[in-house]
JSON list of C-alpha atoms in Angstrom, two decimals:
[
{"chain": "A", "resi": 1, "resn": "MET", "atom": "CA", "xyz": [-19.34, 124.07, 24.00]},
{"chain": "A", "resi": 2, "resn": "GLU", "atom": "CA", "xyz": [-16.84, 121.98, 25.93]},
{"chain": "A", "resi": 3, "resn": "LYS", "atom": "CA", "xyz": [-14.11, 120.07, 24.13]},
{"chain": "A", "resi": 4, "resn": "HIS", "atom": "CA", "xyz": [-13.79, 116.36, 24.76]},
{"chain": "A", "resi": 5, "resn": "SER", "atom": "CA", "xyz": [-11.61, 113.58, 23.51]},
{"chain": "A", "resi": 6, "resn": "PRO", "atom": "CA", "xyz": [-12.40, 111.32, 20.52]},
{"chain": "A", "resi": 7, "resn": "SER", "atom": "CA", "xyz": [-12.53, 108.38, 22.96]},
{"chain": "A", "resi": 8, "resn": "ALA", "atom": "CA", "xyz": [-15.34, 110.11, 24.84]},
{"chain": "A", "resi": 9, "resn": "ASP", "atom": "CA", "xyz": [-17.19, 110.45, 21.51]},
{"chain": "A", "resi": 10, "resn": "ILE", "atom": "CA", "xyz": [-16.75, 106.71, 20.92]},
{"chain": "A", "resi": 11, "resn": "TYR", "atom": "CA", "xyz": [-18.16, 105.87, 24.34]},
{"chain": "A", "resi": 12, "resn": "VAL", "atom": "CA", "xyz": [-21.15, 108.21, 23.93]},
{"chain": "A", "resi": 13, "resn": "ARG", "atom": "CA", "xyz": [-21.85, 106.74, 20.49]},
{"chain": "A", "resi": 14, "resn": "PHE", "atom": "CA", "xyz": [-21.63, 103.26, 22.00]},
{"chain": "A", "resi": 15, "resn": "LEU", "atom": "CA", "xyz": [-24.14, 104.26, 24.67]},
{"chain": "A", "resi": 16, "resn": "GLN", "atom": "CA", "xyz": [-26.51, 105.52, 21.99]},
{"chain": "A", "resi": 17, "resn": "LEU", "atom": "CA", "xyz": [-26.25, 102.32, 19.98]},
{"chain": "A", "resi": 18, "resn": "ALA", "atom": "CA", "xyz": [-26.54, 100.09, 23.04]},
{"chain": "A", "resi": 19, "resn": "HIS", "atom": "CA", "xyz": [-29.59, 102.02, 24.26]},
{"chain": "A", "resi": 20, "resn": "ALA", "atom": "CA", "xyz": [-31.34, 101.24, 20.98]},
{"chain": "A", "resi": 21, "resn": "LEU", "atom": "CA", "xyz": [-30.94, 97.49, 21.49]},
{"chain": "A", "resi": 22, "resn": "ARG", "atom": "CA", "xyz": [-34.09, 95.53, 22.18]},
{"chain": "A", "resi": 23, "resn": "GLY", "atom": "CA", "xyz": [-34.22, 92.02, 23.54]},
{"chain": "A", "resi": 24, "resn": "LEU", "atom": "CA", "xyz": [-34.25, 90.66, 27.04]},
{"chain": "A", "resi": 25, "resn": "PRO", "atom": "CA", "xyz": [-36.02, 92.58, 29.81]},
{"chain": "A", "resi": 26, "resn": "THR", "atom": "CA", "xyz": [-33.91, 95.35, 31.27]},
{"chain": "A", "resi": 27, "resn": "LEU", "atom": "CA", "xyz": [-31.73, 94.98, 34.32]},
{"chain": "A", "resi": 28, "resn": "ASP", "atom": "CA", "xyz": [-31.40, 97.42, 37.19]},
{"chain": "A", "resi": 29, "resn": "PRO", "atom": "CA", "xyz": [-27.85, 98.66, 38.01]},
{"chain": "A", "resi": 30, "resn": "LEU", "atom": "CA", "xyz": [-27.24, 95.95, 40.60]},
{"chain": "A", "resi": 31, "resn": "GLU", "atom": "CA", "xyz": [-28.45, 93.18, 38.26]},
{"chain": "A", "resi": 32, "resn": "ASP", "atom": "CA", "xyz": [-26.14, 94.63, 35.62]},
{"chain": "A", "resi": 33, "resn": "ARG", "atom": "CA", "xyz": [-23.19, 94.34, 38.07]},
{"chain": "A", "resi": 34, "resn": "ILE", "atom": "CA", "xyz": [-24.22, 90.74, 38.87]},
{"chain": "A", "resi": 35, "resn": "LEU", "atom": "CA", "xyz": [-24.40, 89.93, 35.16]},
{"chain": "A", "resi": 36, "resn": "ALA", "atom": "CA", "xyz": [-20.89, 91.32, 34.65]},
{"chain": "A", "resi": 37, "resn": "PHE", "atom": "CA", "xyz": [-19.62, 89.35, 37.65]},
{"chain": "A", "resi": 38, "resn": "VAL", "atom": "CA", "xyz": [-21.09, 86.09, 36.24]},
{"chain": "A", "resi": 39, "resn": "ALA", "atom": "CA", "xyz": [-19.70, 86.88, 32.78]},
{"chain": "A", "resi": 40, "resn": "LEU", "atom": "CA", "xyz": [-16.20, 87.50, 34.11]},
{"chain": "A", "resi": 41, "resn": "ALA", "atom": "CA", "xyz": [-16.30, 84.29, 36.16]},
{"chain": "A", "resi": 42, "resn": "GLY", "atom": "CA", "xyz": [-17.43, 82.38, 33.09]},
{"chain": "A", "resi": 43, "resn": "LYS", "atom": "CA", "xyz": [-14.72, 83.89, 30.93]},
{"chain": "A", "resi": 44, "resn": "ALA", "atom": "CA", "xyz": [-12.10, 82.91, 33.54]},
{"chain": "A", "resi": 45, "resn": "LYS", "atom": "CA", "xyz": [-13.61, 79.41, 33.58]},
{"chain": "A", "resi": 46, "resn": "ASP", "atom": "CA", "xyz": [-14.29, 79.79, 37.31]},
{"chain": "A", "resi": 47, "resn": "ARG", "atom": "CA", "xyz": [-17.09, 77.72, 38.78]},
{"chain": "A", "resi": 48, "resn": "LEU", "atom": "CA", "xyz": [-19.62, 80.03, 40.36]},
{"chain": "A", "resi": 49, "resn": "SER", "atom": "CA", "xyz": [-22.30, 78.57, 42.62]},
{"chain": "A", "resi": 50, "resn": "VAL", "atom": "CA", "xyz": [-25.21, 80.38, 44.18]},
{"chain": "A", "resi": 51, "resn": "ARG", "atom": "CA", "xyz": [-23.36, 80.05, 47.49]},
{"chain": "A", "resi": 52, "resn": "ASP", "atom": "CA", "xyz": [-20.29, 81.71, 45.93]},
{"chain": "A", "resi": 53, "resn": "MET", "atom": "CA", "xyz": [-22.49, 84.59, 44.81]},
{"chain": "A", "resi": 54, "resn": "MET", "atom": "CA", "xyz": [-23.95, 84.98, 48.29]},
{"chain": "A", "resi": 55, "resn": "ALA", "atom": "CA", "xyz": [-20.41, 85.40, 49.64]},
{"chain": "A", "resi": 56, "resn": "GLN", "atom": "CA", "xyz": [-19.86, 88.50, 47.48]},
{"chain": "A", "resi": 57, "resn": "SER", "atom": "CA", "xyz": [-20.66, 91.18, 50.05]},
{"chain": "A", "resi": 58, "resn": "GLU", "atom": "CA", "xyz": [-19.99, 93.96, 47.55]},
{"chain": "A", "resi": 59, "resn": "LEU", "atom": "CA", "xyz": [-23.08, 92.77, 45.65]},
{"chain": "A", "resi": 60, "resn": "GLY", "atom": "CA", "xyz": [-25.38, 93.09, 48.68]},
{"chain": "A", "resi": 61, "resn": "SER", "atom": "CA", "xyz": [-26.93, 90.94, 51.36]},
{"chain": "A", "resi": 62, "resn": "PRO", "atom": "CA", "xyz": [-27.48, 87.21, 50.71]},
{"chain": "A", "resi": 63, "resn": "ALA", "atom": "CA", "xyz": [-31.28, 87.62, 50.83]},
{"chain": "A", "resi": 64, "resn": "MET", "atom": "CA", "xyz": [-31.24, 90.49, 48.34]},
{"chain": "A", "resi": 65, "resn": "LEU", "atom": "CA", "xyz": [-28.80, 88.66, 46.07]},
{"chain": "A", "resi": 66, "resn": "HIS", "atom": "CA", "xyz": [-31.00, 85.58, 46.10]},
{"chain": "A", "resi": 67, "resn": "ALA", "atom": "CA", "xyz": [-33.98, 87.72, 45.07]},
{"chain": "A", "resi": 68, "resn": "ARG", "atom": "CA", "xyz": [-31.96, 89.32, 42.27]},
{"chain": "A", "resi": 69, "resn": "LEU", "atom": "CA", "xyz": [-30.71, 85.96, 40.98]},
{"chain": "A", "resi": 70, "resn": "LYS", "atom": "CA", "xyz": [-34.29, 84.71, 40.93]},
{"chain": "A", "resi": 71, "resn": "SER", "atom": "CA", "xyz": [-35.41, 87.82, 39.05]},
{"chain": "A", "resi": 72, "resn": "MET", "atom": "CA", "xyz": [-32.57, 87.55, 36.54]},
{"chain": "A", "resi": 73, "resn": "ARG", "atom": "CA", "xyz": [-33.41, 83.91, 35.96]},
{"chain": "A", "resi": 74, "resn": "GLU", "atom": "CA", "xyz": [-37.06, 84.77, 35.36]},
{"chain": "A", "resi": 75, "resn": "LYS", "atom": "CA", "xyz": [-35.99, 87.51, 32.92]},
{"chain": "A", "resi": 76, "resn": "GLY", "atom": "CA", "xyz": [-33.85, 85.02, 30.98]},
{"chain": "A", "resi": 77, "resn": "TRP", "atom": "CA", "xyz": [-30.40, 86.45, 31.76]},
{"chain": "A", "resi": 78, "resn": "ILE", "atom": "CA", "xyz": [-28.95, 83.56, 33.80]},
{"chain": "A", "resi": 79, "resn": "ILE", "atom": "CA", "xyz": [-29.48, 79.88, 34.24]},
{"chain": "A", "resi": 80, "resn": "LEU", "atom": "CA", "xyz": [-28.79, 77.62, 37.19]},
{"chain": "A", "resi": 81, "resn": "THR", "atom": "CA", "xyz": [-27.27, 74.25, 36.35]},
{"chain": "A", "resi": 82, "resn": "ASP", "atom": "CA", "xyz": [-26.80, 71.17, 38.48]},
{"chain": "A", "resi": 83, "resn": "THR", "atom": "CA", "xyz": [-23.47, 70.22, 40.01]},
{"chain": "A", "resi": 84, "resn": "ASP", "atom": "CA", "xyz": [-22.19, 66.96, 41.50]},
{"chain": "A", "resi": 85, "resn": "ASP", "atom": "CA", "xyz": [-23.88, 68.02, 44.74]},
{"chain": "A", "resi": 86, "resn": "THR", "atom": "CA", "xyz": [-27.58, 68.34, 43.99]},
{"chain": "A", "resi": 87, "resn": "ARG", "atom": "CA", "xyz": [-27.91, 70.94, 46.75]},
{"chain": "A", "resi": 88, "resn": "ARG", "atom": "CA", "xyz": [-25.60, 73.32, 44.88]},
{"chain": "A", "resi": 89, "resn": "LYS", "atom": "CA", "xyz": [-26.45, 75.14, 41.67]},
{"chain": "A", "resi": 90, "resn": "GLN", "atom": "CA", "xyz": [-23.98, 76.67, 39.24]},
{"chain": "A", "resi": 91, "resn": "VAL", "atom": "CA", "xyz": [-24.75, 80.22, 38.04]},
{"chain": "A", "resi": 92, "resn": "GLU", "atom": "CA", "xyz": [-24.15, 80.75, 34.32]},
{"chain": "A", "resi": 93, "resn": "LEU", "atom": "CA", "xyz": [-25.17, 83.23, 31.66]},
{"chain": "A", "resi": 94, "resn": "SER", "atom": "CA", "xyz": [-28.02, 82.14, 29.42]},
{"chain": "A", "resi": 95, "resn": "GLN", "atom": "CA", "xyz": [-27.50, 81.83, 25.69]},
{"chain": "A", "resi": 96, "resn": "ALA", "atom": "CA", "xyz": [-29.64, 84.98, 25.31]},
{"chain": "A", "resi": 97, "resn": "ALA", "atom": "CA", "xyz": [-27.28, 86.91, 27.60]},
{"chain": "A", "resi": 98, "resn": "TRP", "atom": "CA", "xyz": [-24.26, 85.83, 25.54]},
{"chain": "A", "resi": 99, "resn": "LEU", "atom": "CA", "xyz": [-26.11, 86.96, 22.39]},
{"chain": "A", "resi": 100, "resn": "HIS", "atom": "CA", "xyz": [-26.81, 90.27, 24.11]},
{"chain": "A", "resi": 101, "resn": "PHE", "atom": "CA", "xyz": [-23.08, 90.69, 24.83]},
{"chain": "A", "resi": 102, "resn": "ASP", "atom": "CA", "xyz": [-22.39, 89.88, 21.18]},
{"chain": "A", "resi": 103, "resn": "LYS", "atom": "CA", "xyz": [-24.75, 92.68, 20.14]},
{"chain": "A", "resi": 104, "resn": "LEU", "atom": "CA", "xyz": [-23.06, 95.08, 22.60]},
{"chain": "A", "resi": 105, "resn": "SER", "atom": "CA", "xyz": [-19.67, 94.16, 21.15]},
{"chain": "A", "resi": 106, "resn": "LYS", "atom": "CA", "xyz": [-20.96, 94.99, 17.67]},
{"chain": "A", "resi": 107, "resn": "CYS", "atom": "CA", "xyz": [-22.26, 98.33, 19.00]},
{"chain": "A", "resi": 108, "resn": "LEU", "atom": "CA", "xyz": [-18.79, 99.06, 20.38]},
{"chain": "A", "resi": 109, "resn": "MET", "atom": "CA", "xyz": [-17.10, 98.20, 17.10]},
{"chain": "A", "resi": 110, "resn": "GLN", "atom": "CA", "xyz": [-19.63, 100.30, 15.16]},
{"chain": "A", "resi": 111, "resn": "ALA", "atom": "CA", "xyz": [-19.18, 103.27, 17.54]},
{"chain": "A", "resi": 112, "resn": "THR", "atom": "CA", "xyz": [-15.42, 103.10, 16.92]},
{"chain": "A", "resi": 113, "resn": "GLN", "atom": "CA", "xyz": [-15.94, 103.02, 13.15]},
{"chain": "A", "resi": 114, "resn": "ASP", "atom": "CA", "xyz": [-18.57, 105.81, 13.20]},
{"chain": "A", "resi": 115, "resn": "VAL", "atom": "CA", "xyz": [-16.35, 108.23, 15.09]},
{"chain": "A", "resi": 116, "resn": "ASN", "atom": "CA", "xyz": [-13.23, 107.42, 13.04]},
{"chain": "A", "resi": 117, "resn": "ASN", "atom": "CA", "xyz": [-15.02, 107.95, 9.73]}
]
């Protein structure tokens, strides 16, 4: 059996706990990256419009991104809010997505406690 660090044990335990979470419909890997991008922008208090998202070439083509944003909205992960310009929509995490992050945070804290005990 290979030896690994205690921090690797913590991360694996976190993955186990996070995998057991139920709630919103699952995201594919790209949607997960988009969710993280929106969360980081929100945390930094940056305004993030749909147009801003389309400019993020590392997230894919504008057409594909638009489809993913629509899917994530239908799944309940993000919301689009109005701005001063009615043609522009602001991308934000839904309350359910923030609650999901709260649950993941608790999983991380529990994983740390489980391995240290």
